[in-house]
């Protein structure tokens, strides 16, 4: 595996990379969910292509500075994971070099980010788009792979690629979960044992709402109440940041649950914010 830590070392890589190439952008603290993304990248490019990954804790996408400071950094195990997953190139730029000190251009999204995480984390998706577009420009991958746990992120990146004509194919991979249903996240490392034991209720809450769907119920509040009740019964202080039913394509709130819609939530355990989502519809 080749490790590149400076933007200046990228041109030789670009000239010699074996195509097709697939990028898995990450912020490190790699877990089995990232490993699944890297394996998907390998499936896409085949044994002759190249799997690229990046580790960069992007300051532009953190709206709260304590969250940026507390973001887990596990460099040594990340290196071992990337190596074990057959990564060809690991790009790990330094924050000071990645963005110039007088950096003044960002990418802005104005529709898909009105609700869900976009509403409660102002500027977050503009930061994500900016870093992802820059990584794509620097590494010039043919494909990039993202997890569906960050459903809104995936939708926003697809929209950016469409609207700005970025020459890349975007792939989404289903959420990888612990045996008890908790979606894998680097943030899970920051939960106390009591919070960790309680957190699978997020998944159970979403499943409880989905269970209503075969009845043909169309009222959003019925689904939302079912999920909310589960989360509010938390014994470890879970609080809901948002819980919303949105159209899967536009990510705007729905008045009726008719076609498959997305039920998405963000839940705080202390200052640790976990997200998850499920597709539900009124038809069985
Ligand atoms: O999903 C993430 O880990 C980040 O938002 C990403 C896509 C690596 C951009 O920093």
mmCIF file of C-alpha atoms and ligand atoms in Angstrom:
data_model
loop_
_atom_site.group_PDB
_atom_site.id
_atom_site.type_symbol
_atom_site.label_atom_id
_atom_site.label_comp_id
_atom_site.label_asym_id
_atom_site.label_seq_id
_atom_site.Cartn_x
_atom_site.Cartn_y
_atom_site.Cartn_z
ATOM 1 C CA UNK A 1 0.000 0.000 0.000
ATOM 2 C CA UNK A 2 1.260 3.436 -0.914
ATOM 3 C CA UNK A 3 0.821 6.202 1.679
ATOM 4 C CA UNK A 4 0.675 9.820 0.507
ATOM 5 C CA UNK A 5 0.482 12.595 3.068
ATOM 6 C CA UNK A 6 1.143 15.676 0.936
ATOM 7 C CA UNK A 7 -0.831 17.102 -1.991
ATOM 8 C CA UNK A 8 2.489 17.623 -3.789
ATOM 9 C CA UNK A 9 3.071 13.863 -3.987
ATOM 10 C CA UNK A 10 -0.186 13.167 -5.829
ATOM 11 C CA UNK A 11 0.738 13.897 -9.484
ATOM 12 C CA UNK A 12 2.982 10.792 -9.879
ATOM 13 C CA UNK A 13 0.197 8.642 -8.405
ATOM 14 C CA UNK A 14 -2.331 10.106 -10.858
ATOM 15 C CA UNK A 15 -0.019 9.329 -13.760
ATOM 16 C CA UNK A 16 0.609 5.713 -12.738
ATOM 17 C CA UNK A 17 -2.697 4.603 -11.094
ATOM 18 C CA UNK A 18 -4.165 1.429 -12.547
ATOM 19 C CA UNK A 19 -7.704 2.186 -13.709
ATOM 20 C CA UNK A 20 -10.507 1.752 -12.938
ATOM 21 C CA UNK A 21 -10.032 3.385 -9.554
ATOM 22 C CA UNK A 22 -12.541 3.609 -6.713
ATOM 23 C CA UNK A 23 -12.308 5.995 -3.759
ATOM 24 C CA UNK A 24 -13.662 5.470 -0.256
ATOM 25 C CA UNK A 25 -13.338 8.834 1.523
ATOM 26 C CA UNK A 26 -13.216 8.532 5.328
ATOM 27 C CA UNK A 27 -12.396 10.515 8.432
ATOM 28 C CA UNK A 28 -10.535 7.551 9.925
ATOM 29 C CA UNK A 29 -11.469 5.519 13.025
ATOM 30 C CA UNK A 30 -12.066 2.754 10.518
ATOM 31 C CA UNK A 31 -14.496 -0.016 11.515
ATOM 32 C CA UNK A 32 -16.219 -2.932 9.798
ATOM 33 C CA UNK A 33 -18.528 -0.514 7.964
ATOM 34 C CA UNK A 34 -15.518 1.101 6.287
ATOM 35 C CA UNK A 35 -14.072 -2.349 5.571
ATOM 36 C CA UNK A 36 -17.331 -3.210 3.769
ATOM 37 C CA UNK A 37 -17.031 -0.004 1.706
ATOM 38 C CA UNK A 38 -13.435 -0.900 0.791
ATOM 39 C CA UNK A 39 -14.522 -4.409 -0.244
ATOM 40 C CA UNK A 40 -17.292 -2.919 -2.374
ATOM 41 C CA UNK A 41 -14.701 -0.629 -3.974
ATOM 42 C CA UNK A 42 -12.586 -3.700 -4.792
ATOM 43 C CA UNK A 43 -15.644 -5.478 -6.287
ATOM 44 C CA UNK A 44 -16.238 -2.457 -8.497
ATOM 45 C CA UNK A 45 -12.680 -2.114 -9.827
ATOM 46 C CA UNK A 46 -11.705 -5.802 -9.871
ATOM 47 C CA UNK A 47 -8.252 -7.214 -9.094
ATOM 48 C CA UNK A 48 -6.514 -5.112 -11.764
ATOM 49 C CA UNK A 49 -7.970 -1.765 -10.689
ATOM 50 C CA UNK A 50 -7.002 0.396 -7.707
ATOM 51 C CA UNK A 51 -8.773 0.999 -4.411
ATOM 52 C CA UNK A 52 -8.059 4.432 -2.974
ATOM 53 C CA UNK A 53 -9.016 5.669 0.456
ATOM 54 C CA UNK A 54 -8.542 8.942 2.255
ATOM 55 C CA UNK A 55 -8.336 9.694 5.956
ATOM 56 C CA UNK A 56 -8.969 13.329 6.736
ATOM 57 C CA UNK A 57 -10.945 14.755 9.653
ATOM 58 C CA UNK A 58 -12.495 17.598 7.701
ATOM 59 C CA UNK A 59 -12.836 20.713 9.887
ATOM 60 C CA UNK A 60 -15.291 22.318 7.426
ATOM 61 C CA UNK A 61 -18.043 19.810 8.189
ATOM 62 C CA UNK A 62 -18.051 20.192 11.985
ATOM 63 C CA UNK A 63 -20.488 22.820 13.162
ATOM 64 C CA UNK A 64 -19.428 22.333 16.787
ATOM 65 C CA UNK A 65 -15.748 22.547 17.611
ATOM 66 C CA UNK A 66 -15.936 20.104 20.609
ATOM 67 C CA UNK A 67 -17.238 17.452 18.181
ATOM 68 C CA UNK A 68 -14.211 18.039 15.930
ATOM 69 C CA UNK A 69 -11.796 17.812 18.885
ATOM 70 C CA UNK A 70 -13.483 14.666 20.232
ATOM 71 C CA UNK A 71 -13.616 12.858 16.882
ATOM 72 C CA UNK A 72 -11.749 9.559 17.425
ATOM 73 C CA UNK A 73 -8.300 9.288 15.857
ATOM 74 C CA UNK A 74 -6.953 5.724 15.580
ATOM 75 C CA UNK A 75 -4.150 6.105 13.030
ATOM 76 C CA UNK A 76 -2.231 2.858 13.699
ATOM 77 C CA UNK A 77 -5.234 0.555 13.513
ATOM 78 C CA UNK A 78 -6.543 2.505 10.503
ATOM 79 C CA UNK A 79 -3.298 1.793 8.651
ATOM 80 C CA UNK A 80 -3.574 -1.911 9.506
ATOM 81 C CA UNK A 81 -7.225 -2.010 8.356
ATOM 82 C CA UNK A 82 -6.451 -0.301 5.051
ATOM 83 C CA UNK A 83 -3.543 -2.692 4.482
ATOM 84 C CA UNK A 84 -5.656 -5.755 5.386
ATOM 85 C CA UNK A 85 -8.419 -4.656 2.994
ATOM 86 C CA UNK A 86 -5.996 -4.454 0.071
ATOM 87 C CA UNK A 87 -6.039 -0.682 -0.344
ATOM 88 C CA UNK A 88 -3.611 0.458 -3.065
ATOM 89 C CA UNK A 89 -3.335 4.104 -2.036
ATOM 90 C CA UNK A 90 -4.032 5.769 1.302
ATOM 91 C CA UNK A 91 -4.181 9.558 1.089
ATOM 92 C CA UNK A 92 -3.938 11.212 4.503
ATOM 93 C CA UNK A 93 -3.345 14.944 4.056
ATOM 94 C CA UNK A 94 -2.543 17.311 6.925
ATOM 95 C CA UNK A 95 -5.299 19.835 7.742
ATOM 96 C CA UNK A 96 -2.844 22.726 7.459
ATOM 97 C CA UNK A 97 -1.930 21.795 3.903
ATOM 98 C CA UNK A 98 -5.284 20.557 2.594
ATOM 99 C CA UNK A 99 -6.977 23.942 2.923
ATOM 100 C CA UNK A 100 -4.919 27.048 2.219
ATOM 101 C CA UNK A 101 -4.976 29.509 5.118
ATOM 102 C CA UNK A 102 -6.890 31.981 2.907
ATOM 103 C CA UNK A 103 -9.192 29.269 1.474
ATOM 104 C CA UNK A 104 -12.405 31.042 0.392
ATOM 105 C CA UNK A 105 -14.364 28.817 -2.007
ATOM 106 C CA UNK A 106 -16.906 26.210 -0.847
ATOM 107 C CA UNK A 107 -19.680 24.167 -2.463
ATOM 108 C CA UNK A 108 -23.222 25.035 -1.299
ATOM 109 C CA UNK A 109 -26.341 22.850 -1.512
ATOM 110 C CA UNK A 110 -29.701 24.539 -0.999
ATOM 111 C CA UNK A 111 -32.568 22.031 -1.335
ATOM 112 C CA UNK A 112 -31.739 18.508 -0.158
ATOM 113 C CA UNK A 113 -30.170 19.920 3.007
ATOM 114 C CA UNK A 114 -33.205 21.841 4.283
ATOM 115 C CA UNK A 115 -34.262 19.031 6.632
ATOM 116 C CA UNK A 116 -32.758 16.162 8.661
ATOM 117 C CA UNK A 117 -29.064 16.698 9.474
ATOM 118 C CA UNK A 118 -28.986 19.728 7.194
ATOM 119 C CA UNK A 119 -31.433 21.570 9.465
ATOM 120 C CA UNK A 120 -29.713 20.762 12.749
ATOM 121 C CA UNK A 121 -26.099 20.994 11.517
ATOM 122 C CA UNK A 122 -25.861 24.247 9.559
ATOM 123 C CA UNK A 123 -23.040 24.231 7.026
ATOM 124 C CA UNK A 124 -22.276 20.546 7.536
ATOM 125 C CA UNK A 125 -23.141 19.395 4.016
ATOM 126 C CA UNK A 126 -21.417 22.331 2.376
ATOM 127 C CA UNK A 127 -18.298 21.165 4.227
ATOM 128 C CA UNK A 128 -18.857 17.576 3.091
ATOM 129 C CA UNK A 129 -19.405 18.609 -0.549
ATOM 130 C CA UNK A 130 -16.335 20.827 -0.499
ATOM 131 C CA UNK A 131 -14.024 18.127 0.852
ATOM 132 C CA UNK A 132 -15.454 15.368 -1.344
ATOM 133 C CA UNK A 133 -15.198 17.480 -4.497
ATOM 134 C CA UNK A 134 -11.624 18.406 -3.620
ATOM 135 C CA UNK A 135 -10.696 14.764 -2.939
ATOM 136 C CA UNK A 136 -12.248 13.772 -6.280
ATOM 137 C CA UNK A 137 -10.310 16.530 -8.057
ATOM 138 C CA UNK A 138 -7.046 15.512 -6.387
ATOM 139 C CA UNK A 139 -7.367 11.732 -6.772
ATOM 140 C CA UNK A 140 -9.470 11.619 -9.967
ATOM 141 C CA UNK A 141 -11.198 8.300 -9.166
ATOM 142 C CA UNK A 142 -13.592 6.672 -11.630
ATOM 143 C CA UNK A 143 -15.915 5.581 -8.790
ATOM 144 C CA UNK A 144 -16.585 6.539 -5.171
ATOM 145 C CA UNK A 145 -18.421 4.506 -2.525
ATOM 146 C CA UNK A 146 -20.480 5.868 0.404
ATOM 147 C CA UNK A 147 -22.599 4.202 3.103
ATOM 148 C CA UNK A 148 -26.401 4.511 3.216
ATOM 149 C CA UNK A 149 -26.319 5.186 6.964
ATOM 150 C CA UNK A 150 -25.451 8.722 5.886
ATOM 151 C CA UNK A 151 -28.415 8.692 3.498
ATOM 152 C CA UNK A 152 -28.620 12.459 3.176
ATOM 153 C CA UNK A 153 -24.875 12.698 2.547
ATOM 154 C CA UNK A 154 -25.157 10.141 -0.256
ATOM 155 C CA UNK A 155 -28.110 12.007 -1.819
ATOM 156 C CA UNK A 156 -26.295 15.344 -1.600
ATOM 157 C CA UNK A 157 -23.115 13.945 -3.154
ATOM 158 C CA UNK A 158 -25.099 12.375 -6.000
ATOM 159 C CA UNK A 159 -26.767 15.749 -6.559
ATOM 160 C CA UNK A 160 -23.424 17.580 -6.528
ATOM 161 C CA UNK A 161 -22.014 15.146 -9.082
ATOM 162 C CA UNK A 162 -25.082 15.619 -11.283
ATOM 163 C CA UNK A 163 -25.335 19.393 -10.944
ATOM 164 C CA UNK A 164 -21.628 20.153 -11.320
ATOM 165 C CA UNK A 165 -20.954 17.501 -13.986
ATOM 166 C CA UNK A 166 -18.316 15.686 -11.947
ATOM 167 C CA UNK A 167 -17.037 12.753 -14.050
ATOM 168 C CA UNK A 168 -17.434 9.949 -11.495
ATOM 169 C CA UNK A 169 -19.879 7.155 -10.663
ATOM 170 C CA UNK A 170 -21.252 7.218 -7.096
ATOM 171 C CA UNK A 171 -22.197 3.958 -5.339
ATOM 172 C CA UNK A 172 -24.225 3.511 -2.122
ATOM 173 C CA UNK A 173 -23.761 0.559 0.220
ATOM 174 C CA UNK A 174 -26.301 -0.723 2.778
ATOM 175 C CA UNK A 175 -25.669 0.130 6.421
ATOM 176 C CA UNK A 176 -23.496 -2.351 8.297
ATOM 177 C CA UNK A 177 -24.761 -3.132 11.811
ATOM 178 C CA UNK A 178 -23.623 -4.695 15.051
ATOM 179 C CA UNK A 179 -25.403 -7.967 15.948
ATOM 180 C CA UNK A 180 -27.788 -5.992 18.181
ATOM 181 C CA UNK A 181 -28.770 -3.711 15.278
ATOM 182 C CA UNK A 182 -26.783 -0.587 16.152
ATOM 183 C CA UNK A 183 -25.467 0.996 12.953
ATOM 184 C CA UNK A 184 -21.668 0.997 12.885
ATOM 185 C CA UNK A 185 -20.222 4.449 13.448
ATOM 186 C CA UNK A 186 -16.887 5.821 14.576
ATOM 187 C CA UNK A 187 -18.875 7.724 17.193
ATOM 188 C CA UNK A 188 -19.977 4.470 18.899
ATOM 189 C CA UNK A 189 -16.488 4.395 20.449
ATOM 190 C CA UNK A 190 -17.422 7.445 22.510
ATOM 191 C CA UNK A 191 -20.531 5.920 24.131
ATOM 192 C CA UNK A 192 -20.376 4.899 27.799
ATOM 193 C CA UNK A 193 -21.152 1.190 28.417
ATOM 194 C CA UNK A 194 -24.660 2.196 29.593
ATOM 195 C CA UNK A 195 -25.286 4.300 26.471
ATOM 196 C CA UNK A 196 -23.893 1.580 24.220
ATOM 197 C CA UNK A 197 -26.268 -0.977 25.765
ATOM 198 C CA UNK A 198 -29.208 1.383 25.216
ATOM 199 C CA UNK A 199 -28.351 2.587 21.698
ATOM 200 C CA UNK A 200 -29.801 -0.384 19.705
ATOM 201 C CA UNK A 201 -33.200 1.080 20.601
ATOM 202 C CA UNK A 202 -32.660 3.504 17.718
ATOM 203 C CA UNK A 203 -32.871 0.635 15.246
ATOM 204 C CA UNK A 204 -35.762 -0.948 17.164
ATOM 205 C CA UNK A 205 -37.633 2.365 17.031
ATOM 206 C CA UNK A 206 -37.263 2.549 13.246
ATOM 207 C CA UNK A 207 -38.349 -1.092 12.875
ATOM 208 C CA UNK A 208 -41.407 -0.460 15.078
ATOM 209 C CA UNK A 209 -42.462 2.278 12.681
ATOM 210 C CA UNK A 210 -41.808 0.109 9.649
ATOM 211 C CA UNK A 211 -44.004 -2.631 11.190
ATOM 212 C CA UNK A 212 -47.005 -0.302 10.846
ATOM 213 C CA UNK A 213 -46.574 -0.085 7.104
ATOM 214 C CA UNK A 214 -48.401 -3.337 6.134
ATOM 215 C CA UNK A 215 -51.596 -1.946 7.714
ATOM 216 C CA UNK A 216 -51.738 0.631 4.908
ATOM 217 C CA UNK A 217 -51.560 3.502 7.420
ATOM 218 C CA UNK A 218 -50.734 6.766 5.648
ATOM 219 C CA UNK A 219 -50.510 9.257 8.515
ATOM 220 C CA UNK A 220 -46.908 10.302 9.198
ATOM 221 C CA UNK A 221 -47.641 11.015 12.885
ATOM 222 C CA UNK A 222 -48.615 7.381 13.486
ATOM 223 C CA UNK A 223 -45.196 6.220 12.280
ATOM 224 C CA UNK A 224 -43.357 9.019 14.030
ATOM 225 C CA UNK A 225 -45.140 8.418 17.354
ATOM 226 C CA UNK A 226 -44.281 4.720 17.268
ATOM 227 C CA UNK A 227 -40.601 5.458 16.756
ATOM 228 C CA UNK A 228 -40.545 8.385 19.197
ATOM 229 C CA UNK A 229 -42.090 6.308 21.987
ATOM 230 C CA UNK A 230 -39.291 3.725 21.707
ATOM 231 C CA UNK A 231 -36.559 6.310 21.859
ATOM 232 C CA UNK A 232 -38.156 8.237 24.705
ATOM 233 C CA UNK A 233 -38.175 5.069 26.819
ATOM 234 C CA UNK A 234 -34.369 5.227 26.877
ATOM 235 C CA UNK A 235 -32.807 4.417 30.221
ATOM 236 C CA UNK A 236 -29.533 6.101 29.246
ATOM 237 C CA UNK A 237 -30.769 9.607 28.501
ATOM 238 C CA UNK A 238 -31.216 9.422 24.714
ATOM 239 C CA UNK A 239 -32.671 12.633 23.305
ATOM 240 C CA UNK A 240 -34.022 13.103 19.787
ATOM 241 C CA UNK A 241 -32.288 15.695 17.628
ATOM 242 C CA UNK A 242 -34.730 15.026 14.789
ATOM 243 C CA UNK A 243 -37.092 12.261 13.694
ATOM 244 C CA UNK A 244 -38.611 12.829 10.263
ATOM 245 C CA UNK A 245 -40.379 11.108 7.402
ATOM 246 C CA UNK A 246 -39.189 12.428 4.066
ATOM 247 C CA UNK A 247 -39.492 11.633 0.386
ATOM 248 C CA UNK A 248 -36.556 9.408 -0.516
ATOM 249 C CA UNK A 249 -35.527 11.506 -3.508
ATOM 250 C CA UNK A 250 -36.292 15.094 -2.563
ATOM 251 C CA UNK A 251 -35.692 14.619 1.203
ATOM 252 C CA UNK A 252 -38.681 16.925 1.870
ATOM 253 C CA UNK A 253 -41.237 15.988 4.585
ATOM 254 C CA UNK A 254 -44.183 13.923 3.309
ATOM 255 C CA UNK A 255 -47.848 14.668 4.082
ATOM 256 C CA UNK A 256 -48.800 11.016 3.480
ATOM 257 C CA UNK A 257 -46.869 7.773 3.637
ATOM 258 C CA UNK A 258 -47.732 6.337 0.240
ATOM 259 C CA UNK A 259 -44.642 5.442 -1.740
ATOM 260 C CA UNK A 260 -41.529 4.196 -0.009
ATOM 261 C CA UNK A 261 -40.400 7.044 2.185
ATOM 262 C CA UNK A 262 -37.415 7.481 4.437
ATOM 263 C CA UNK A 263 -37.708 7.596 8.211
ATOM 264 C CA UNK A 264 -34.523 9.168 9.494
ATOM 265 C CA UNK A 265 -33.361 10.129 12.944
ATOM 266 C CA UNK A 266 -30.485 11.614 14.883
ATOM 267 C CA UNK A 267 -30.252 10.848 18.577
ATOM 268 C CA UNK A 268 -27.943 12.325 21.195
ATOM 269 C CA UNK A 269 -26.365 10.327 24.000
ATOM 270 C CA UNK A 270 -24.708 13.139 25.931
ATOM 271 C CA UNK A 271 -22.709 14.920 23.236
ATOM 272 C CA UNK A 272 -22.478 11.819 21.015
ATOM 273 C CA UNK A 273 -24.855 12.116 18.081
ATOM 274 C CA UNK A 274 -25.914 8.918 16.299
ATOM 275 C CA UNK A 275 -27.902 8.739 13.063
ATOM 276 C CA UNK A 276 -29.875 5.958 11.400
ATOM 277 C CA UNK A 277 -32.658 5.553 8.850
ATOM 278 C CA UNK A 278 -35.051 3.027 7.339
ATOM 279 C CA UNK A 279 -37.135 2.923 4.184
ATOM 280 C CA UNK A 280 -40.851 2.437 4.838
ATOM 281 C CA UNK A 281 -43.978 2.548 2.720
ATOM 282 C CA UNK A 282 -47.696 1.936 3.106
ATOM 283 C CA UNK A 283 -47.600 -1.156 0.922
ATOM 284 C CA UNK A 284 -46.434 -4.498 2.299
HETATM 285 O O1 LIG B 1 -18.807 10.145 5.852
HETATM 286 C C1 LIG B 1 -17.717 10.635 6.205
HETATM 287 O O2 LIG B 1 -16.923 10.006 6.906
HETATM 288 C C2 LIG B 1 -17.372 12.045 5.774
HETATM 289 O O3 LIG B 1 -18.493 12.867 5.751
HETATM 290 C C3 LIG B 1 -16.627 12.104 4.419
HETATM 291 C C4 LIG B 1 -17.509 11.605 3.287
HETATM 292 C C5 LIG B 1 -15.361 11.274 4.502
HETATM 293 C C6 LIG B 1 -16.233 13.544 4.097
HETATM 294 O O4 LIG B 1 -15.376 14.055 5.057
#
